[in-house]
């Protein structure tokens, strides 16, 4: 449903408050959560669930991430207007829309064709200029690198060096890394040509990263 209503706007404001209470501090991220109509990215029959703080199944056996998780990953990246951002795992397109509202230049790659096409059509309808790519994001996109920020929205078996190498100096990558059940949220900052700083930010549960450097093909 691409219609917005006062009721849904109210629910979005409530959702932003809920996420703030869970520890998200960035005013710009909270503003983006309150601004982007998440129900546009939701399966049509379940629009009433769009403003609950839950992940939800979408096509291709995938999920739209929990709003708190979207806010957390976005906050960790400290997105600035003009940042060139690579998102690995387009899914519904919701995370891309949040990044776009924050002023990022967004490149998003998805391996499931059905999801890629659906998100691409939705961005066009909404007038969001997001660069959509169909392919295996576990390799990053070397030909478009370097990026200011990289966000991985699927759970990876290990921290992929070939992705951190696609960061600019002072760039940041956020990725859930672990086993198939639970992953630690890792933030990597590239401080120099061969200097990286790594911090951990809680446990999460993502669908698996597939592809060459993921869990399976
Ligand atoms: N960011 C999405 C959103 O806002 O709806 C949520 C993404 S969902 C949790 C993870 C997505 O990563 C799925 O759509 C899945 O198909 C995709 N994915 C998994 N492995 C991938 C890979 N190697 N390359 C690109 N996308 C991948």
Coordinates of N, CA and C and ligand atoms in Angstrom, one line a residue:
X1 N 0.8 -1.2 0.0 CA 0.0 0.0 0.0 C 0.9 1.2 0.0
X2 N 0.7 2.1 -1.0 CA 1.6 3.3 -1.1 C 0.8 4.6 -0.6
X3 N -0.2 4.4 0.2 CA -0.9 5.5 0.8 C -0.5 5.7 2.2
X4 N -0.2 6.9 2.6 CA 0.1 7.2 4.0 C -1.1 7.8 4.7
X5 N -1.2 7.6 6.0 CA -2.4 8.2 6.7 C -1.9 8.8 8.0
X6 N -2.7 9.6 8.7 CA -2.3 10.2 10.0 C -2.1 9.1 11.0
X7 N -2.9 8.0 10.9 CA -2.8 6.9 11.9 C -1.5 6.3 11.7
X8 N -1.1 6.0 10.5 CA 0.2 5.3 10.3 C 1.4 6.2 10.6
X9 N 1.2 7.5 10.4 CA 2.3 8.5 10.8 C 2.4 8.5 12.3
X10 N 1.3 8.4 13.0 CA 1.3 8.4 14.5 C 2.0 7.1 15.0
X11 N 1.7 6.0 14.3 CA 2.4 4.7 14.7 C 3.9 4.8 14.5
X12 N 4.3 5.5 13.4 CA 5.8 5.7 13.1 C 6.5 6.5 14.2
X13 N 5.8 7.6 14.6 CA 6.3 8.4 15.7 C 6.5 7.6 17.0
X14 N 5.5 6.8 17.3 CA 5.5 5.9 18.4 C 6.7 4.9 18.3
X15 N 6.9 4.4 17.1 CA 8.0 3.4 16.9 C 9.3 4.1 17.1
X16 N 9.5 5.3 16.7 CA 10.7 6.0 16.9 C 11.0 6.2 18.4
X17 N 9.9 6.5 19.1 CA 10.0 6.7 20.6 C 10.5 5.4 21.3
X18 N 9.8 4.3 20.8 CA 10.2 2.9 21.3 C 11.7 2.6 21.1
X19 N 12.1 3.0 19.9 CA 13.5 2.7 19.6 C 14.5 3.6 20.4
X20 N 14.1 4.8 20.7 CA 14.8 5.7 21.5 C 15.0 5.1 22.9
X21 N 13.9 4.6 23.4 CA 13.9 3.9 24.7 C 14.8 2.7 24.8
X22 N 15.0 2.1 23.6 CA 15.9 0.9 23.6 C 17.4 1.3 23.5
X23 N 17.6 2.6 23.4 CA 19.0 3.1 23.5 C 19.6 3.8 22.2
X24 N 18.8 4.0 21.2 CA 19.3 4.7 20.0 C 19.2 6.2 20.3
X25 N 20.4 6.9 20.2 CA 20.5 8.3 20.6 C 20.5 9.3 19.4
X26 N 20.9 8.8 18.3 CA 21.1 9.8 17.1 C 19.8 10.4 16.7
X27 N 19.6 11.7 16.9 CA 18.4 12.4 16.5 C 18.1 12.2 15.0
X28 N 19.1 12.2 14.2 CA 18.9 12.1 12.7 C 18.3 10.7 12.4
X29 N 18.9 9.7 13.1 CA 18.4 8.3 12.8 C 16.9 8.2 13.3
X30 N 16.6 8.7 14.5 CA 15.3 8.6 15.0 C 14.3 9.4 14.1
X31 N 14.8 10.5 13.6 CA 13.9 11.3 12.7 C 13.6 10.5 11.4
X32 N 14.7 9.8 10.9 CA 14.5 9.0 9.7 C 13.5 7.9 9.9
X33 N 13.6 7.2 11.1 CA 12.6 6.1 11.4 C 11.2 6.7 11.4
X34 N 11.1 7.9 12.0 CA 9.7 8.5 12.1 C 9.3 9.0 10.7
X35 N 10.2 9.2 9.8 CA 9.8 9.8 8.5 C 9.5 8.8 7.4
X36 N 10.3 7.6 7.4 CA 10.1 6.7 6.2 C 8.9 5.7 6.5
X37 N 8.0 5.8 5.6 CA 6.8 4.9 5.7 C 7.2 3.4 5.5
X38 N 7.5 2.7 6.7 CA 7.9 1.3 6.6 C 6.9 0.5 5.9
X39 N 5.6 0.9 6.0 CA 4.5 0.0 5.4 C 4.6 -0.1 3.9
X40 N 5.3 0.9 3.3 CA 5.5 0.8 1.8 C 6.3 -0.4 1.4
X41 N 7.2 -0.8 2.4 CA 8.2 -1.9 2.1 C 7.7 -3.2 2.6
X42 N 6.5 -3.3 3.2 CA 5.9 -4.4 3.8 C 5.0 -5.2 2.9
X43 N 4.9 -6.5 3.1 CA 3.9 -7.3 2.3 C 2.5 -6.6 2.5
X44 N 1.8 -6.4 1.4 CA 0.5 -5.7 1.4 C -0.5 -6.2 2.4
X45 N -0.6 -7.5 2.7 CA -1.7 -8.0 3.6 C -1.3 -7.8 5.0
X46 N -0.1 -7.3 5.3 CA 0.3 -7.2 6.7 C 0.7 -5.8 7.2
X47 N 0.1 -4.8 6.5 CA 0.5 -3.4 6.8 C 0.3 -3.1 8.2
X48 N -0.7 -3.7 8.9 CA -1.0 -3.4 10.3 C 0.2 -3.8 11.2
X49 N 1.1 -4.6 10.7 CA 2.2 -5.1 11.5 C 3.5 -4.2 11.3
X50 N 3.4 -3.2 10.3 CA 4.6 -2.5 9.9 C 5.3 -1.7 10.9
X51 N 4.5 -1.2 11.9 CA 5.1 -0.4 13.0 C 5.3 -1.0 14.3
X52 N 5.3 -2.4 14.2 CA 5.8 -3.1 15.4 C 7.3 -3.3 15.3
X53 N 8.0 -3.3 16.4 CA 9.5 -3.4 16.4 C 9.9 -4.9 16.1
X54 N 9.5 -5.4 15.0 CA 9.8 -6.8 14.7 C 10.3 -6.9 13.2
X55 N 11.2 -8.0 13.0 CA 11.5 -8.4 11.7 C 10.3 -9.1 11.1
X56 N 10.1 -9.1 9.7 CA 8.9 -9.7 9.2 C 9.3 -10.4 7.9
X57 N 8.7 -11.6 7.6 CA 9.0 -12.3 6.3 C 8.6 -11.5 5.1
X58 N 9.5 -11.5 4.1 CA 9.1 -10.9 2.8 C 9.3 -12.0 1.7
X59 N 9.3 -11.7 0.5 CA 9.4 -12.7 -0.6 C 10.8 -13.4 -0.5
X60 N 10.9 -14.6 -1.2 CA 12.2 -15.3 -1.3 C 12.7 -15.9 0.0
X61 N 11.8 -16.0 1.0 CA 12.3 -16.6 2.3 C 13.1 -15.7 3.1
X62 N 13.1 -14.4 2.7 CA 14.0 -13.4 3.4 C 13.1 -12.5 4.4
X63 N 13.8 -11.5 5.0 CA 13.1 -10.7 6.0 C 13.4 -9.2 5.8
X64 N 12.4 -8.4 6.2 CA 12.7 -7.0 6.4 C 13.2 -6.9 7.9
X65 N 14.4 -6.3 8.1 CA 15.0 -6.2 9.4 C 14.1 -5.5 10.4
X66 N 14.3 -5.9 11.7 CA 13.7 -5.2 12.8 C 14.1 -3.7 12.8
X67 N 13.1 -2.8 13.0 CA 13.4 -1.4 13.0 C 14.6 -1.0 14.0
X68 N 14.6 -1.6 15.1 CA 15.7 -1.3 16.1 C 17.1 -1.7 15.4
X69 N 17.1 -2.8 14.8 CA 18.4 -3.3 14.1 C 18.8 -2.3 13.0
X70 N 17.8 -1.9 12.2 CA 18.1 -0.9 11.2 C 18.7 0.4 11.8
X71 N 18.0 0.8 12.9 CA 18.5 2.1 13.5 C 19.9 1.9 14.1
X72 N 20.1 0.7 14.7 CA 21.4 0.5 15.3 C 22.5 0.5 14.3
X73 N 22.3 -0.3 13.2 CA 23.4 -0.3 12.2 C 23.6 1.1 11.6
X74 N 22.5 1.8 11.4 CA 22.6 3.1 10.8 C 23.4 4.1 11.7
X75 N 23.0 4.0 13.0 CA 23.7 4.9 14.0 C 25.2 4.6 14.1
X76 N 25.5 3.3 14.1 CA 26.9 2.9 14.2 C 27.7 3.5 13.0
X77 N 27.1 3.6 11.8 CA 27.8 4.1 10.6 C 28.0 5.6 10.6
X78 N 27.3 6.3 11.5 CA 27.4 7.7 11.6 C 27.3 8.4 10.2
X79 N 26.2 8.1 9.5 CA 26.0 8.5 8.1 C 26.0 10.0 8.0
X80 N 26.7 10.5 7.0 CA 26.8 12.0 6.8 C 26.2 12.2 5.3
X81 N 25.6 13.3 5.1 CA 25.1 13.7 3.8 C 26.2 13.5 2.8
X82 N 26.0 12.9 1.7 CA 27.0 12.7 0.6 C 27.8 11.5 0.8
X83 N 27.7 10.7 1.9 CA 28.5 9.5 2.0 C 28.1 8.5 0.9
X84 N 29.1 7.9 0.3 CA 28.9 6.8 -0.7 C 28.8 5.5 0.1
X85 N 27.6 4.9 0.1 CA 27.3 3.8 1.0 C 27.0 2.5 0.1
X86 N 27.6 1.4 0.5 CA 27.2 0.1 -0.1 C 26.4 -0.7 0.9
X87 N 25.2 -1.1 0.5 CA 24.4 -2.0 1.4 C 24.4 -3.4 0.7
X88 N 24.8 -4.4 1.5 CA 24.7 -5.7 1.0 C 23.5 -6.4 1.6
X89 N 22.5 -6.7 0.7 CA 21.2 -7.3 1.1 C 20.1 -6.2 1.0
X90 N 19.7 -5.9 -0.2 CA 18.6 -4.9 -0.4 C 17.3 -5.3 0.3
X91 N 17.0 -6.6 0.2 CA 15.7 -7.1 0.8 C 14.5 -6.3 0.3
X92 N 13.8 -5.7 1.3 CA 12.6 -4.9 1.0 C 12.9 -3.6 0.4
X93 N 14.1 -3.1 0.7 CA 14.5 -1.7 0.4 C 14.4 -0.7 1.5
X94 N 13.8 -1.1 2.6 CA 13.6 -0.2 3.7 C 14.9 0.5 4.3
X95 N 15.9 -0.3 4.5 CA 17.2 0.2 5.0 C 17.8 1.2 4.0
X96 N 17.7 0.9 2.7 CA 18.2 1.8 1.7 C 17.5 3.2 1.8
X97 N 16.2 3.1 2.0 CA 15.4 4.3 2.1 C 15.8 5.2 3.3
X98 N 16.1 4.5 4.4 CA 16.6 5.2 5.6 C 17.9 5.9 5.3
X99 N 18.8 5.2 4.6 CA 20.1 5.8 4.3 C 19.9 7.0 3.4
X100 N 19.0 6.8 2.4 CA 18.8 7.9 1.4 C 18.2 9.1 2.1
X101 N 17.3 9.0 3.0 CA 16.7 10.1 3.8 C 17.8 10.8 4.5
X102 N 18.8 10.1 5.0 CA 20.0 10.7 5.7 C 20.9 11.4 4.7
X103 N 20.7 11.3 3.4 CA 21.5 12.1 2.5 C 22.6 11.3 1.8
X104 N 22.6 9.9 2.1 CA 23.6 9.1 1.5 C 23.4 8.8 0.0
X105 N 24.5 8.5 -0.7 CA 24.4 8.1 -2.1 C 24.5 6.6 -2.0
X106 N 23.4 5.9 -2.2 CA 23.2 4.5 -1.8 C 23.4 3.5 -3.0
X107 N 24.3 2.6 -2.8 CA 24.4 1.4 -3.8 C 24.0 0.2 -3.0
X108 N 22.9 -0.5 -3.5 CA 22.5 -1.7 -2.7 C 22.5 -2.9 -3.7
X109 N 23.0 -4.0 -3.2 CA 23.1 -5.2 -4.0 C 22.3 -6.3 -3.3
X110 N 21.6 -7.0 -4.2 CA 20.8 -8.1 -3.7 C 21.0 -9.3 -4.6
X111 N 21.0 -10.5 -4.0 CA 21.2 -11.7 -4.8 C 19.9 -12.4 -5.3
X112 N 18.8 -12.1 -4.6 CA 17.5 -12.7 -5.0 C 16.8 -11.8 -6.0
X113 N 16.7 -12.3 -7.3 CA 16.2 -11.4 -8.4 C 14.9 -10.8 -8.1
X114 N 13.9 -11.6 -7.6 CA 12.6 -11.1 -7.3 C 12.6 -9.9 -6.4
X115 N 13.5 -10.0 -5.3 CA 13.6 -8.9 -4.4 C 14.2 -7.6 -5.0
X116 N 15.3 -7.9 -5.8 CA 16.0 -6.8 -6.5 C 15.0 -6.0 -7.4
X117 N 14.2 -6.8 -8.2 CA 13.3 -6.1 -9.1 C 12.2 -5.4 -8.4
X118 N 11.7 -6.0 -7.3 CA 10.6 -5.3 -6.6 C 11.1 -4.0 -5.9
X119 N 12.3 -4.1 -5.3 CA 12.8 -2.9 -4.6 C 13.1 -1.8 -5.7
X120 N 13.7 -2.2 -6.8 CA 14.0 -1.2 -7.9 C 12.8 -0.5 -8.3
X121 N 11.7 -1.3 -8.5 CA 10.4 -0.7 -9.0 C 9.8 0.2 -7.9
X122 N 10.0 -0.2 -6.7 CA 9.4 0.6 -5.6 C 10.2 2.0 -5.4
X123 N 11.5 1.9 -5.5 CA 12.3 3.1 -5.4 C 11.9 4.1 -6.5
X124 N 11.7 3.6 -7.7 CA 11.3 4.4 -8.9 C 9.9 5.1 -8.6
X125 N 9.0 4.3 -8.1 CA 7.7 4.8 -7.7 C 7.7 5.9 -6.7
X126 N 8.7 5.7 -5.7 CA 8.8 6.7 -4.6 C 9.7 7.8 -4.9
X127 N 10.3 7.8 -6.1 CA 11.2 8.9 -6.5 C 12.5 8.9 -5.7
X128 N 12.9 7.7 -5.2 CA 14.2 7.6 -4.4 C 15.3 7.1 -5.4
X129 N 16.3 7.9 -5.5 CA 17.4 7.6 -6.5 C 18.4 6.7 -5.8
X130 N 18.1 5.4 -5.7 CA 19.0 4.4 -5.1 C 19.5 3.6 -6.2
X131 N 20.9 3.3 -6.2 CA 21.5 2.5 -7.3 C 21.3 1.0 -6.9
X132 N 20.5 0.3 -7.7 CA 20.2 -1.1 -7.3 C 21.0 -2.1 -8.2
X133 N 21.6 -3.1 -7.6 CA 22.5 -4.0 -8.4 C 22.1 -5.4 -8.0
X134 N 21.9 -6.3 -9.0 CA 21.6 -7.7 -8.8 C 23.0 -8.4 -8.8
X135 N 23.2 -9.2 -7.8 CA 24.5 -9.9 -7.8 C 24.9 -10.4 -6.4
X136 N 26.1 -11.0 -6.3 CA 26.6 -11.5 -5.0 C 27.4 -10.4 -4.3
X137 N 26.8 -9.9 -3.2 CA 27.4 -8.8 -2.5 C 28.5 -9.3 -1.5
X138 N 28.6 -10.6 -1.4 CA 29.7 -11.1 -0.4 C 31.1 -10.7 -0.9
X139 N 31.2 -10.3 -2.2 CA 32.5 -9.9 -2.8 C 32.6 -8.4 -2.7
X140 N 31.5 -7.7 -2.2 CA 31.5 -6.3 -2.3 C 31.3 -5.9 -3.7
X141 N 31.6 -4.7 -4.1 CA 31.6 -4.3 -5.5 C 32.9 -3.5 -5.8
X142 N 34.0 -4.3 -6.1 CA 35.3 -3.7 -6.2 C 35.4 -2.6 -7.3
X143 N 34.6 -2.8 -8.4 CA 34.6 -1.8 -9.4 C 34.0 -0.4 -9.0
X144 N 33.1 -0.4 -8.0 CA 32.5 0.8 -7.5 C 33.2 1.4 -6.3
X145 N 34.2 0.6 -5.7 CA 34.9 1.0 -4.5 C 35.8 2.2 -4.8
X146 N 36.3 3.0 -3.8 CA 36.0 2.8 -2.4 C 34.7 3.5 -1.9
X147 N 34.2 3.0 -0.8 CA 33.0 3.5 -0.2 C 33.3 4.2 1.2
X148 N 32.5 5.2 1.5 CA 32.6 5.8 2.9 C 32.1 4.8 3.9
X149 N 31.0 4.1 3.6 CA 30.4 3.2 4.5 C 29.9 2.0 3.8
X150 N 30.0 0.8 4.5 CA 29.4 -0.4 4.0 C 28.6 -1.0 5.1
X151 N 27.4 -1.4 4.8 CA 26.4 -2.0 5.7 C 26.0 -3.4 5.2
X152 N 26.3 -4.4 6.0 CA 25.9 -5.8 5.6 C 24.6 -6.1 6.4
X153 N 23.6 -6.5 5.7 CA 22.3 -6.8 6.4 C 21.9 -8.3 6.3
X154 N 23.0 -9.1 6.2 CA 22.8 -10.6 6.3 C 24.0 -11.1 7.1
X155 N 23.8 -12.2 7.8 CA 24.8 -12.7 8.8 C 25.9 -13.4 8.1
X156 N 27.2 -12.9 8.3 CA 28.3 -13.5 7.7 C 29.1 -14.5 8.6
X157 N 29.7 -15.5 8.0 CA 30.5 -16.5 8.8 C 31.8 -15.9 9.3
X158 N 32.3 -14.8 8.7 CA 33.5 -14.2 9.2 C 33.6 -12.8 8.7
X159 N 34.4 -12.0 9.3 CA 34.6 -10.6 8.9 C 35.4 -10.6 7.6
X160 N 34.9 -10.1 6.6 CA 35.5 -10.2 5.3 C 36.5 -9.1 4.9
X161 N 37.8 -9.5 4.9 CA 38.8 -8.5 4.6 C 38.6 -7.8 3.3
X162 N 38.1 -8.6 2.3 CA 38.0 -8.0 1.0 C 36.9 -6.9 1.0
X163 N 36.0 -6.9 2.0 CA 35.1 -5.8 2.1 C 35.7 -4.6 2.8
X164 N 36.4 -4.8 3.9 CA 37.0 -3.7 4.6 C 38.0 -3.0 3.7
X165 N 38.7 -3.8 2.8 CA 39.6 -3.2 1.8 C 38.9 -2.3 0.8
X166 N 37.6 -2.4 0.7 CA 36.8 -1.5 -0.2 C 36.3 -0.2 0.5
X167 N 36.8 0.0 1.7 CA 36.5 1.3 2.5 C 37.5 2.3 2.1
X168 N 37.1 3.6 2.2 CA 38.0 4.7 2.1 C 38.7 4.8 3.5
X169 N 39.8 5.5 3.5 CA 40.4 5.8 4.8 C 39.4 6.6 5.7
X170 N 39.2 6.2 6.9 CA 38.2 6.8 7.8 C 36.8 6.2 7.6
X171 N 36.7 5.3 6.6 CA 35.4 4.7 6.3 C 35.0 3.7 7.4
X172 N 33.8 3.3 7.4 CA 33.3 2.4 8.4 C 32.4 1.2 7.8
X173 N 32.6 0.0 8.3 CA 31.8 -1.1 7.9 C 31.1 -1.7 9.1
X174 N 29.8 -2.0 8.9 CA 29.1 -2.6 10.0 C 28.5 -4.0 9.5
X175 N 28.7 -5.0 10.2 CA 28.3 -6.4 9.8 C 28.0 -7.3 10.9
X176 N 26.9 -8.1 10.8 CA 26.7 -9.1 11.8 C 27.5 -10.3 11.4
X177 N 28.4 -10.8 12.4 CA 29.3 -11.9 12.1 C 29.1 -13.0 13.2
X178 N 29.0 -14.2 12.8 CA 28.8 -15.3 13.8 C 28.4 -16.6 13.1
X179 N 27.6 -17.4 13.9 CA 27.1 -18.6 13.3 C 25.7 -18.4 12.7
X180 N 25.0 -19.5 12.4 CA 23.7 -19.3 11.8 C 22.6 -18.9 12.7
X181 N 22.9 -19.1 14.0 CA 21.8 -18.7 15.1 C 22.0 -17.3 15.6
X182 N 23.3 -16.9 15.9 CA 23.5 -15.6 16.5 C 24.8 -15.0 16.0
X183 N 24.7 -13.7 15.8 CA 25.9 -12.9 15.3 C 26.1 -11.7 16.1
X184 N 27.4 -11.4 16.2 CA 27.8 -10.2 16.9 C 27.8 -9.0 15.9
X185 N 27.4 -7.9 16.3 CA 27.4 -6.7 15.4 C 28.8 -6.1 15.5
X186 N 29.6 -6.2 14.4 CA 30.9 -5.7 14.4 C 31.0 -4.4 13.6
X187 N 31.7 -3.4 14.2 CA 31.9 -2.1 13.5 C 33.4 -2.0 13.3
X188 N 33.8 -1.9 12.0 CA 35.2 -1.7 11.6 C 35.4 -0.3 11.1
X189 N 36.4 0.4 11.6 CA 36.8 1.7 11.1 C 38.2 1.5 10.5
X190 N 38.3 2.0 9.2 CA 39.6 2.0 8.6 C 40.4 3.2 8.9
X191 N 41.4 3.1 9.8 CA 42.1 4.3 10.2 C 43.3 4.6 9.3
X192 N 43.7 3.7 8.5 CA 44.9 4.0 7.7 C 44.9 2.9 6.6
X193 N 45.9 3.0 5.7 CA 45.9 2.0 4.6 C 45.8 0.6 5.1
X194 N 46.5 0.3 6.1 CA 46.5 -1.1 6.6 C 46.1 -1.1 8.1
X195 N 45.4 -0.1 8.6 CA 45.1 0.0 10.0 C 43.5 0.0 10.2
X196 N 43.1 -1.0 10.9 CA 41.6 -1.1 11.1 C 41.4 -1.2 12.6
X197 N 40.3 -0.6 13.1 CA 39.9 -0.7 14.4 C 38.5 -1.4 14.5
X198 N 38.4 -2.4 15.4 CA 37.2 -3.2 15.4 C 36.5 -3.1 16.8
X199 N 35.2 -2.9 16.8 CA 34.4 -2.9 18.1 C 33.2 -3.8 18.0
X200 N 32.7 -4.2 19.1 CA 31.5 -5.1 19.1 C 30.3 -4.4 19.7
X201 N 29.1 -4.7 19.1 CA 27.9 -3.9 19.6 C 26.7 -4.8 19.7
X202 N 26.8 -5.8 20.5 CA 25.6 -6.6 20.8 C 25.4 -7.8 19.9
X203 N 24.4 -8.6 20.3 CA 24.1 -9.9 19.5 C 22.8 -9.7 18.8
X204 N 22.8 -10.3 17.6 CA 21.6 -10.2 16.7 C 21.4 -11.5 16.0
X205 N 20.2 -11.5 15.2 CA 19.9 -12.8 14.5 C 19.5 -12.4 13.1
X206 N 20.3 -12.6 12.1 CA 20.1 -12.3 10.7 C 19.9 -13.5 9.9
X207 N 19.2 -13.3 8.7 CA 19.2 -14.4 7.7 C 20.7 -14.5 7.2
X208 N 21.1 -15.7 6.7 CA 22.5 -15.9 6.3 C 22.9 -15.2 5.1
X209 N 24.1 -14.7 5.1 CA 24.8 -14.2 3.8 C 25.1 -15.4 3.0
X210 N 24.6 -15.4 1.7 CA 24.9 -16.5 0.8 C 26.1 -16.0 -0.1
X211 N 26.4 -16.8 -1.2 CA 27.4 -16.4 -2.2 C 28.8 -16.9 -1.9
X212 N 29.7 -16.4 -2.7 CA 31.1 -16.9 -2.6 C 31.7 -16.9 -1.2
X213 N 31.5 -15.8 -0.5 CA 32.1 -15.7 0.9 C 31.1 -15.8 2.0
X214 N 29.9 -16.3 1.6 CA 28.8 -16.5 2.6 C 28.8 -18.0 3.0
X215 N 27.6 -18.4 3.4 CA 27.4 -19.8 4.0 C 27.3 -20.8 2.9
X216 N 26.6 -20.5 1.8 CA 26.4 -21.4 0.7 C 26.0 -20.7 -0.5
X217 N 25.9 -21.4 -1.7 CA 25.5 -20.7 -2.9 C 24.0 -20.9 -3.2
Ligands
LIG1 N1 18.2 -4.6 4.3 C1 16.9 -5.3 4.1 C2 15.7 -4.5 4.3 O1 15.8 -3.3 4.7 O2 14.6 -5.0 4.1 C3 16.9 -6.6 4.9 C4 17.7 -7.6 4.4 S1 17.4 -9.2 4.8 C5 17.6 -9.3 6.5 C6 19.0 -9.8 4.1 C7 19.0 -9.8 2.6 O3 20.4 -10.2 2.2 C8 18.1 -10.8 1.9 O4 17.3 -10.1 1.0 C9 19.1 -11.7 1.2 O5 18.5 -12.2 0.0 C10 20.3 -10.8 1.0 N2 21.5 -11.5 0.7 C11 22.0 -12.6 1.3 N3 23.2 -13.0 0.8 C12 23.5 -12.0 -0.1 C13 24.6 -11.8 -1.0 N4 25.7 -12.6 -1.1 N5 24.6 -10.7 -1.8 C14 23.5 -9.9 -1.8 N6 22.4 -10.0 -1.0 C15 22.4 -11.1 -0.2

